[in-house]
Short mmCIF file of C-alpha atoms and ligand atoms in Angstrom, two decimals:
data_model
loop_
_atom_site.label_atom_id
_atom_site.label_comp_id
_atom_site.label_asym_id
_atom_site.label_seq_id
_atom_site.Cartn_x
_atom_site.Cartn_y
_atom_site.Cartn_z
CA UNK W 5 -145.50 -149.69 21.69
CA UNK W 6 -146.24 -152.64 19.83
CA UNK W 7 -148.28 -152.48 16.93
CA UNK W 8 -151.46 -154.42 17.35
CA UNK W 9 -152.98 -157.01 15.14
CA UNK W 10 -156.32 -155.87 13.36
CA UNK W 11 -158.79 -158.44 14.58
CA UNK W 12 -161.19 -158.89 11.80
CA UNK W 13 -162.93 -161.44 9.71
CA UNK W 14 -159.64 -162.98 8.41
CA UNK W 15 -158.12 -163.26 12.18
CA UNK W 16 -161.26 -165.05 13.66
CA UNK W 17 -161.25 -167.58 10.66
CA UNK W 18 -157.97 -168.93 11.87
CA UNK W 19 -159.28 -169.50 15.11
CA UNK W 20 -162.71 -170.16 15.04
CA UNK W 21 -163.72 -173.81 15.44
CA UNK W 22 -167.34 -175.02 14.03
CA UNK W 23 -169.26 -177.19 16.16
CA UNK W 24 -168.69 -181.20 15.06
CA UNK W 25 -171.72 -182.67 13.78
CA UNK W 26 -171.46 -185.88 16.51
CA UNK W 27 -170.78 -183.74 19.93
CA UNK W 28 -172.72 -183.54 22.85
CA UNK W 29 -173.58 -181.52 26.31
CA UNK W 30 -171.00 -183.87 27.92
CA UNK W 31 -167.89 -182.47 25.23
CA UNK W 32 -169.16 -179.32 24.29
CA UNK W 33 -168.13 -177.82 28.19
CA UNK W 34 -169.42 -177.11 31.70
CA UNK W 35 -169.19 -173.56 32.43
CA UNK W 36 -169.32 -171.97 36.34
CA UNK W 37 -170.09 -168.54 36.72
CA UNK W 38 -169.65 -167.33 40.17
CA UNK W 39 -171.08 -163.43 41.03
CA UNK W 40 -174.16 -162.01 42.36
CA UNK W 41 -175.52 -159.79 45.38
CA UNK W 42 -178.77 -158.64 46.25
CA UNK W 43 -179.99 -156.41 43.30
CA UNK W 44 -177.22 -157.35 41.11
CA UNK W 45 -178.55 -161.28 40.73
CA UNK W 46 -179.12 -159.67 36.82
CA UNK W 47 -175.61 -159.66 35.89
CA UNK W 48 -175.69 -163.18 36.63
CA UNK W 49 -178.69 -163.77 34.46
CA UNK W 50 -177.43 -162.75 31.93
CA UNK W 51 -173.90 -163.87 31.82
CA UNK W 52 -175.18 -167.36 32.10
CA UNK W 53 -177.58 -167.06 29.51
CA UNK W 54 -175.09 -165.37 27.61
CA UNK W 55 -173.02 -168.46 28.00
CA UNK W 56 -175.53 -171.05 27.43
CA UNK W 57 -175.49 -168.84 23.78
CA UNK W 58 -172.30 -168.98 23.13
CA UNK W 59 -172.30 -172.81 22.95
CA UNK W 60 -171.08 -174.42 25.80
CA UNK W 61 -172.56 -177.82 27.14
CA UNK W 62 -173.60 -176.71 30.18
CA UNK W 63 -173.85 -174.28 32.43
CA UNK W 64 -174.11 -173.43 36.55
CA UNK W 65 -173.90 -170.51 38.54
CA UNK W 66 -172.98 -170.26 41.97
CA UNK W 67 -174.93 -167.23 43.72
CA UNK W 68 -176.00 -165.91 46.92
CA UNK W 69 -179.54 -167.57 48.04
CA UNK W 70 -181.17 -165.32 46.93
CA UNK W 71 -180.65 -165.63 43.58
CA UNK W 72 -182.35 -169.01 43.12
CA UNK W 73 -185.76 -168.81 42.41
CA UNK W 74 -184.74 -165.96 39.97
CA UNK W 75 -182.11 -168.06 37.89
CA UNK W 76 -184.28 -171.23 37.88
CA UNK W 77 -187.09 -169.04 36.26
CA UNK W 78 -185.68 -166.50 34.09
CA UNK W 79 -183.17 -169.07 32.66
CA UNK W 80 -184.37 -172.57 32.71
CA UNK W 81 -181.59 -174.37 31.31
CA UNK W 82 -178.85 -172.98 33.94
CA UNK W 83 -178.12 -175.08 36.78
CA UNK W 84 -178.10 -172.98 40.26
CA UNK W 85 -175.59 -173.55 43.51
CA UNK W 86 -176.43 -171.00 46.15
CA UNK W 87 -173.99 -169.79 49.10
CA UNK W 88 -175.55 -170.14 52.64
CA UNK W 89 -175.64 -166.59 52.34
CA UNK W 90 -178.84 -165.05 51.50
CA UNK W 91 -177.41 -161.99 49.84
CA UNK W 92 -174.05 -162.17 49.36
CA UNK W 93 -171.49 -164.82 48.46
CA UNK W 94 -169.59 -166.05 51.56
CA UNK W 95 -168.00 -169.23 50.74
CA UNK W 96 -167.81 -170.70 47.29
CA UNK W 97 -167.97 -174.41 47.19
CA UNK W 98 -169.25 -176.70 44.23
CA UNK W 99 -169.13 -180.72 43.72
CA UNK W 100 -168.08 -181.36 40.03
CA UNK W 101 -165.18 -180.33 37.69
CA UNK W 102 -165.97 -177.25 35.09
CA UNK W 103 -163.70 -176.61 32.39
CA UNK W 104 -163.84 -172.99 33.12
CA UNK W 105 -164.76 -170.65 35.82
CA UNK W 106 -165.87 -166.69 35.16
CA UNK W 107 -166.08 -164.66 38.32
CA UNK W 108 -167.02 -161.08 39.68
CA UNK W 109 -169.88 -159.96 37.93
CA UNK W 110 -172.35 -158.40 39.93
CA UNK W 111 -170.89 -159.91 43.40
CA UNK W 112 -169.89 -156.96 45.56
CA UNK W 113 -167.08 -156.74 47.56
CA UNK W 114 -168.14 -157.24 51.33
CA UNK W 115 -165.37 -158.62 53.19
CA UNK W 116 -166.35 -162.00 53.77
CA UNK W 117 -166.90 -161.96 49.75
CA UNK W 118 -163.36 -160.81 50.00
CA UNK W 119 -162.49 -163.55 51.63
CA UNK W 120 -164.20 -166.05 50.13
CA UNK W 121 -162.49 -164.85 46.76
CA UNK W 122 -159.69 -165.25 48.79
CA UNK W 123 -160.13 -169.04 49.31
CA UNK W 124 -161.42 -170.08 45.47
CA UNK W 125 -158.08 -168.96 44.42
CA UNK W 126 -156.42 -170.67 46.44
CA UNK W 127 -157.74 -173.84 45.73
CA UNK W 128 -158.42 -173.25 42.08
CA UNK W 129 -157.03 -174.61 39.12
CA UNK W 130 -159.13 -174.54 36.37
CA UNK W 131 -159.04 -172.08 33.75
CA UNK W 132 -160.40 -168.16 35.20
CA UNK W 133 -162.32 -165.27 33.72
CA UNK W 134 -161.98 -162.28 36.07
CA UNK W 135 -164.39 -159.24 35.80
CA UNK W 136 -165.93 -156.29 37.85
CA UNK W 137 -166.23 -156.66 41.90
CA UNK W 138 -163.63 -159.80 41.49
CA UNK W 139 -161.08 -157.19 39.68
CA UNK W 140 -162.17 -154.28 42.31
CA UNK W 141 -160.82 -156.86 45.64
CA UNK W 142 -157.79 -157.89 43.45
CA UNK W 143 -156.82 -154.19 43.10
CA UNK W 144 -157.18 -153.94 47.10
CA UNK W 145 -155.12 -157.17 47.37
CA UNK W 146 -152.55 -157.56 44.89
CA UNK W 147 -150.55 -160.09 45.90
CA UNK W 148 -153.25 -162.36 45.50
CA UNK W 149 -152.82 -161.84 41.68
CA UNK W 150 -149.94 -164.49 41.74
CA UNK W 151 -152.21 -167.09 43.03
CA UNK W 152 -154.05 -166.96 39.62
CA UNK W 153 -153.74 -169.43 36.90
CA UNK W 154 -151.24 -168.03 34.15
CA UNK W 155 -153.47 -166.62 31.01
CA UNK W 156 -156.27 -165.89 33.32
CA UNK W 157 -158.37 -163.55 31.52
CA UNK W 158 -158.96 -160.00 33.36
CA UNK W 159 -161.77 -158.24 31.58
CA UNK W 160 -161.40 -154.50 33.27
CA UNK W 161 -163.82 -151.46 31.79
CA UNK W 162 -161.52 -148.56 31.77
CA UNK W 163 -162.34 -147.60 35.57
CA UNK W 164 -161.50 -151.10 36.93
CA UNK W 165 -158.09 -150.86 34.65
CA UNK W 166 -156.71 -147.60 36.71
CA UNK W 167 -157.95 -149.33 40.00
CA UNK W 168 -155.27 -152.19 38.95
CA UNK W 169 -152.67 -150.41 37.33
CA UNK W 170 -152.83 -147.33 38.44
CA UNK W 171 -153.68 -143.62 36.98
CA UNK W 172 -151.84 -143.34 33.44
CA UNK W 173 -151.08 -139.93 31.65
CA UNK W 174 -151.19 -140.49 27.88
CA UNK W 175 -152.54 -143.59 25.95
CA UNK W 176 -148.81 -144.60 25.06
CA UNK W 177 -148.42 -145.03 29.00
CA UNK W 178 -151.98 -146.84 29.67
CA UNK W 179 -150.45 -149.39 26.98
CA UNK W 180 -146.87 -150.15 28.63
CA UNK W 181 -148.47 -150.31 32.14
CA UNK W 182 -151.01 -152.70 30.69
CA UNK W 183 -148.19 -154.34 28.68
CA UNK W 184 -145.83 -154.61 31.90
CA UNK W 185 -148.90 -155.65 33.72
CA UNK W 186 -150.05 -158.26 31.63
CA UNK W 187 -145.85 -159.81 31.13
CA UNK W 188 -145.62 -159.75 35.27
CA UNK W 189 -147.88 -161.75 36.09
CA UNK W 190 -148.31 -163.69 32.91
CA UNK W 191 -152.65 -162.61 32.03
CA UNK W 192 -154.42 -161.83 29.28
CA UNK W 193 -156.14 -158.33 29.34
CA UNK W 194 -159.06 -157.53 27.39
CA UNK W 195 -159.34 -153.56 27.69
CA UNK W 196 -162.93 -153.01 27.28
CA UNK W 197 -163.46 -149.91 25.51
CA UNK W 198 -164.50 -148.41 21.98
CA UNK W 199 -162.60 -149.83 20.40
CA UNK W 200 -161.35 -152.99 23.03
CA UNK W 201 -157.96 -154.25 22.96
CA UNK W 202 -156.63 -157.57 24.07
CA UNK W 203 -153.05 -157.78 25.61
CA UNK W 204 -151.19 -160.84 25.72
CA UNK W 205 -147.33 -159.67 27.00
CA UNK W 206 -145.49 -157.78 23.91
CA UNK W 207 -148.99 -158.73 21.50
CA UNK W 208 -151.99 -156.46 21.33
CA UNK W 209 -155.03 -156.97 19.40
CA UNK W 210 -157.27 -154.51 18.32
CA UNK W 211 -161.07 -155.87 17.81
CA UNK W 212 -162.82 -153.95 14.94
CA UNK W 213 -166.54 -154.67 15.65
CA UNK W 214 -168.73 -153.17 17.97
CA UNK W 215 -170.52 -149.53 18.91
CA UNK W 216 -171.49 -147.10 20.68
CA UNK W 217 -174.84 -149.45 21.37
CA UNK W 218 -172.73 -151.29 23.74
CA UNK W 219 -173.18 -148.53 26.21
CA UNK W 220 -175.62 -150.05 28.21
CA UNK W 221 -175.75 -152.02 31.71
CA UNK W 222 -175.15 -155.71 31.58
CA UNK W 223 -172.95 -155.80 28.06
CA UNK W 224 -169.71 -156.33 30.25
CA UNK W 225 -171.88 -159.08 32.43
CA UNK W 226 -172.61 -161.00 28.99
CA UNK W 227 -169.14 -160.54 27.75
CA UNK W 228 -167.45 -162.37 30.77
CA UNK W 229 -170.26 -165.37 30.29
CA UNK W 230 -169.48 -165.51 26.49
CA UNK W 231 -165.74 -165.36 27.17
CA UNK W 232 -166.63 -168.56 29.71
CA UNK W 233 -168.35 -169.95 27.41
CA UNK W 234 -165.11 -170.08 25.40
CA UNK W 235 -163.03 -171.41 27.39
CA UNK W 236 -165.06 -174.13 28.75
CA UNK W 237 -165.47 -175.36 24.83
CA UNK W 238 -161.50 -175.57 24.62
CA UNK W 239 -160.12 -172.78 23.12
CA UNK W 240 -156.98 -171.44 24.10
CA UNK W 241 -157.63 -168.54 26.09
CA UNK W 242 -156.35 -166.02 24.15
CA UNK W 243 -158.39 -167.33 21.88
CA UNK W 244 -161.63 -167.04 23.91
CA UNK W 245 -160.33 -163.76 24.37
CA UNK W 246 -160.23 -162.71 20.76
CA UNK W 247 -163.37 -164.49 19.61
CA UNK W 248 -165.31 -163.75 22.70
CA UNK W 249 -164.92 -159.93 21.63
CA UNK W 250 -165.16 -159.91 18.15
CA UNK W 251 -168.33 -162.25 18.15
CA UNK W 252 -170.09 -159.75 21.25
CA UNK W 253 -169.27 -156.63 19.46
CA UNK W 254 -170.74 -158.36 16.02
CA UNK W 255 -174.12 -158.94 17.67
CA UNK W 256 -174.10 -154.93 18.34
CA UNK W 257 -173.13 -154.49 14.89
CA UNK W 258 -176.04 -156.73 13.17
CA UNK W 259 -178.92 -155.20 15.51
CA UNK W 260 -178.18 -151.38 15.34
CA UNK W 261 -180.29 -151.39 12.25
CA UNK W 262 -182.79 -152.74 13.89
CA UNK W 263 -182.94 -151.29 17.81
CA UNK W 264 -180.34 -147.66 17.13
CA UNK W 265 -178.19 -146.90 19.70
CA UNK W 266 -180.06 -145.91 22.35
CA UNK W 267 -182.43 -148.82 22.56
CA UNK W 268 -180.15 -151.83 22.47
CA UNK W 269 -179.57 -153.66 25.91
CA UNK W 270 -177.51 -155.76 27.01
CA UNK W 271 -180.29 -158.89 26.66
CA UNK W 272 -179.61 -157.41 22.69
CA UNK W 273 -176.52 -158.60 22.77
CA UNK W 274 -177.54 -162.42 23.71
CA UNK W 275 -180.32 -162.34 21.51
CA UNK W 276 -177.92 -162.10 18.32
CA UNK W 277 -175.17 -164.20 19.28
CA UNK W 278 -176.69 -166.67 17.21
CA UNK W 279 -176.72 -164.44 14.09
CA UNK W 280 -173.23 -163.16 14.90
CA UNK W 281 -172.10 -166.97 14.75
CA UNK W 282 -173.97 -167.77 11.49
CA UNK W 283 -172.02 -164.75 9.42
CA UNK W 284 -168.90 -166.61 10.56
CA UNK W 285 -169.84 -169.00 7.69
N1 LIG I 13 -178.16 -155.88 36.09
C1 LIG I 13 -177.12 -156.03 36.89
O1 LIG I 13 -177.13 -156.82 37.84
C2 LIG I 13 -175.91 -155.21 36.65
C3 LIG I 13 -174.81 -155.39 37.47
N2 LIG I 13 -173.66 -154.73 37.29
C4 LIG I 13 -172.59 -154.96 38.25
O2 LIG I 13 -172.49 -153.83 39.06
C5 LIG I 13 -171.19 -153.77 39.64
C6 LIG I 13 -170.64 -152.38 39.48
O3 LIG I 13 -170.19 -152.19 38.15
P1 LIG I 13 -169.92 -150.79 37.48
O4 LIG I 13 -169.09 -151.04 36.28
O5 LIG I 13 -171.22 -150.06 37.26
O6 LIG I 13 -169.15 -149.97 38.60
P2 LIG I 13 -167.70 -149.36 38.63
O7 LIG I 13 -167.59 -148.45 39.79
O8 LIG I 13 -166.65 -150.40 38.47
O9 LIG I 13 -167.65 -148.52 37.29
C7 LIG I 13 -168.37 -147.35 37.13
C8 LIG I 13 -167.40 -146.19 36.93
O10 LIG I 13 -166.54 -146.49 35.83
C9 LIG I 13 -166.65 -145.52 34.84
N3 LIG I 13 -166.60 -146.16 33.52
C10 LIG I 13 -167.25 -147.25 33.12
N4 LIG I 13 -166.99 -147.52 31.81
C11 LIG I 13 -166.15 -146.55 31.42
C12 LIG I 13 -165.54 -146.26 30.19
N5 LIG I 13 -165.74 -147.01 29.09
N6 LIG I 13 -164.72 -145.18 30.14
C13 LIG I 13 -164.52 -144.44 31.24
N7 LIG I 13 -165.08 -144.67 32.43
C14 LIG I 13 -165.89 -145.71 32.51
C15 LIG I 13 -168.01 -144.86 35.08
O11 LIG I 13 -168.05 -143.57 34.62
C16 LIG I 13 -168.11 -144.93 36.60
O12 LIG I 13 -167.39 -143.85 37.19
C17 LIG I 13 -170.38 -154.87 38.96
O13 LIG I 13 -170.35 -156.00 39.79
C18 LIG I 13 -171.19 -155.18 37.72
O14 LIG I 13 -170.95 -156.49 37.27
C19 LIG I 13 -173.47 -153.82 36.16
O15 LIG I 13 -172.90 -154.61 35.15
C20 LIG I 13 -174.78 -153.21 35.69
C21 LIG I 13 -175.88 -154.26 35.50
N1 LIG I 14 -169.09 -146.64 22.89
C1 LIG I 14 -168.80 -147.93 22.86
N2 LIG I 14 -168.39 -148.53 21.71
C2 LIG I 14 -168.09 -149.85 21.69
N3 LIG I 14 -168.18 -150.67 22.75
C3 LIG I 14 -168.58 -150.14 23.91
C4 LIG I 14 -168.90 -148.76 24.03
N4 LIG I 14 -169.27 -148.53 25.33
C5 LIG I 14 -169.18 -149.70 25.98
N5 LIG I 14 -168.76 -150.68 25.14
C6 LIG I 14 -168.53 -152.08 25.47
O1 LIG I 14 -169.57 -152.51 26.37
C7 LIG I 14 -169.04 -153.32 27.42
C8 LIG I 14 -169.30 -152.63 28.76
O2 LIG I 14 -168.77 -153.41 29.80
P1 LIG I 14 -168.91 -152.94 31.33
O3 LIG I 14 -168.53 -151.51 31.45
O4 LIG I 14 -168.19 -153.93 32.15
O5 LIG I 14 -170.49 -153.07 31.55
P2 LIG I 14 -171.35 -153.76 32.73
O6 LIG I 14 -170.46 -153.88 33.93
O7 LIG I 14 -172.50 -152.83 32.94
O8 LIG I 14 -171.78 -155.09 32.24
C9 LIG I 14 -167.55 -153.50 27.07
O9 LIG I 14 -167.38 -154.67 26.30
C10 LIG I 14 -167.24 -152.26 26.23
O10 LIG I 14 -166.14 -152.44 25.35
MG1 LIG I 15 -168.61 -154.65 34.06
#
C-alpha cells in the first residue's frame, strides 16, 4: 500500500488560493446541488448553505417541490429549481451552465429517481460531486459509473464504500479495493471516516483535522456542498477534495472548545467555516 501524504497546514498552503481583491459573484462560481425527498429537504439546506460558505458566487439547488418554500426561507441567498415532483426528484432539468454539480444528498432512491439519475449522467459534463442516495443507485447500477466525468469526486461514509466495492477483510484490503477502484474508473475517493482519506489512483492522502464531533447528522450533507463549492471556484478537483476536508474537519476542531462533542451539529460545522478559512492566513 502506498504511503499517504499527511495533509496538514503545509499541504493546504500549496493549494489554497485567497480570494482576489477585484472578483465578483459572476467569477467566483455557480454551484448546483441536486438531492432532496420529503423529510430529507435538510440535507439540502444545509449543503447549499454550506456552499454559499465556502465561497462560491452562487448557488441553486434543484429539489423536489416540496422543498421550495423551505429553501427560499431558511436560506435566502440560494436560488431554488423544483422537479414536477412534489416529493421526490423525477427528472432533473435546469437552464444555465454551473461550474460544478454535487448530487445525492438526501434524495432517495425511488426508481424514477433512479432513472432520472440515470438521464443527468448521461447528458452531463460538468464537473460531479457524488454522495449518499446518488452513491447507493450507482452501487445497484454499476455500469453507469463509466458514464461519469473522470475525477468525479465520490464522497462514500464507510457503509456506502462496501455497497460500491464490496465487503473487505482487513484495512490493507479496503485500501487496494479502493485503490483499484478509484484507477478503473479514473475518480477521486474521499473515504469519510476518523480519520478521512482521499484516493486519487496509486496517491492517498490522509487529512489530519477533525473529531469525534463530526458524528452528527448532516456533516456529510455540508461536506459534499463545501466540496461543490470548490470546484465551482476552480480548483482542481483533487484539490477541492483535499481542501474541502481539511477546511470541514478544521471548523470541528476550532468549536469543540466551545460546543464538546456531543453538542456540535452539523449547522456547527457551517457556522465556522469562516473561522476555519481565516487561520489559513
Ligand atoms: N437532515 C437531513 O435531511 C439528513 C439527511 N440525510 C440523508 O439521509 C440519507 C441516508 O443516509 P445515511 O447515511 O443515514 O444512511 P445509510 O444507510 O447510507 O448509512 C447508515 C448506515 O451506515 C453506517 N455508518 C455510517 N457511518 C459509518 C461509519 N463512519 N462507520 C461505520 N458505519 C457507518 C451506519 O451505522 C448505518 O448502518 C442520505 O441521503 C443522507 O444524505 C442524512 O445525512 C441525515 C440528515
Ligand atoms: N468520529 C469521527 N471523527 C472524525 N470525523 C468524523 C467522525 N464521525 C464522522 N465523521 C465525519 O463526519 C462526516 C459524516 O458524513 P456522513 O456519514 O455522510 O453524514 P450525513 O450523511 O449524516 O451527512 C464525514 O465527513 C466523517 O468523516
Ligand atoms: Mg452522508
Amino acid at each position: 500500500m502506498p504511503t499517504p501524504i499527511i495533509v496538514a497546514k503545509i499541504e493546504i498552503l500549496k493549494r489554497y488560493k485567497p480570494i482576489a481583491p477585484n472578483t465578483h459573484k459572476g467569477i467566483q462560481g455557480h454551484a448546483l446541488l441536486i438531492g432532496g425527498s420529503y423529510g430529507k429537504i435538510g440535507a439540502m439546506v444545509l449543503g447549499s448553505k454550506a456552499a454559499l460558505k465556502t465561497g462560491c458566487g452562487l448557488v441553486t439547488v434543484f429539489v423536489p417541490k416540496c422543498g421550495y418554500e423551505i429553501l427560499q426561507t431558511t436560506n435566502p441567498e440560494v436560488m431554488v429549481l423544483t422537479d414536477v415532483q412534489e416529493k421526490y426528484i423525477s427528472k432533473i432539468e435546469y437552464d444555465f451552465t454551473p461550474k460544478a454539480i454535487g448530487i445525492g444528498s438526501g434524495m432517495g432512491q425511488e426508481i424514477i429517481t433512479q432513472n432520472a439519475l440515470h438521464a443527468f449522467l448521461i447528458a452531463n459534463e460538468i464537473p460531479l460531486v457524488i454522495d449518499a442516495d446518488a452513491l447507493n443507485i450507482l452501487s445497484q447500477n454499476k455500469g453507469w459509473i463509466s458514464i461519469l466525468p473522470t475525477k468525479t469526486i465520490f464522497t462514500p461514509h464507510p457503509k456506502e464504500l462496501e455497497r460500491l466495492i464490496g465487503k473487505w477483510n482487513s484495512n490493507r484490503e479496503k485500501f487496494e479495493k479502493t485503490i483499484a477502484f478509484s484507477k478503473l474508473h479514473q475518480l477521486i475517493i474521499v473515504m469519510k471516516d476518523a480519520p478521512t482519506f482521499i484516493i486519487n489512483g496509486d496517491t492517498i492522502y490522509e487529512n489530519t483535522t477533525g473529531n469525534a464531533a463530526l458524528a452528527t447528522a448532516g456533516t456529510g450533507d455540508v461536506l459534499t456542498g463545501m466540496i461543490t463549492s470548490l470546484l465551482a471556484q476552480s480548483y482542481e478537483p483533487i484539490d477541492a477534495a483535499i481542501l474541502g476536508v481539511y477546511l470541514h474537519g478544521l471548523t470541528a476542531d476550532i468549536a469543540l472548545p466551545e460546543t464538546g462533542y456531543q453538542s456540535f451539529i452539523a449547522s456547527d460545522v457551517i457556522s465556522n467555516i469562516g473561522k476555519a478559512y481565516l487561520s489559513l492566513g
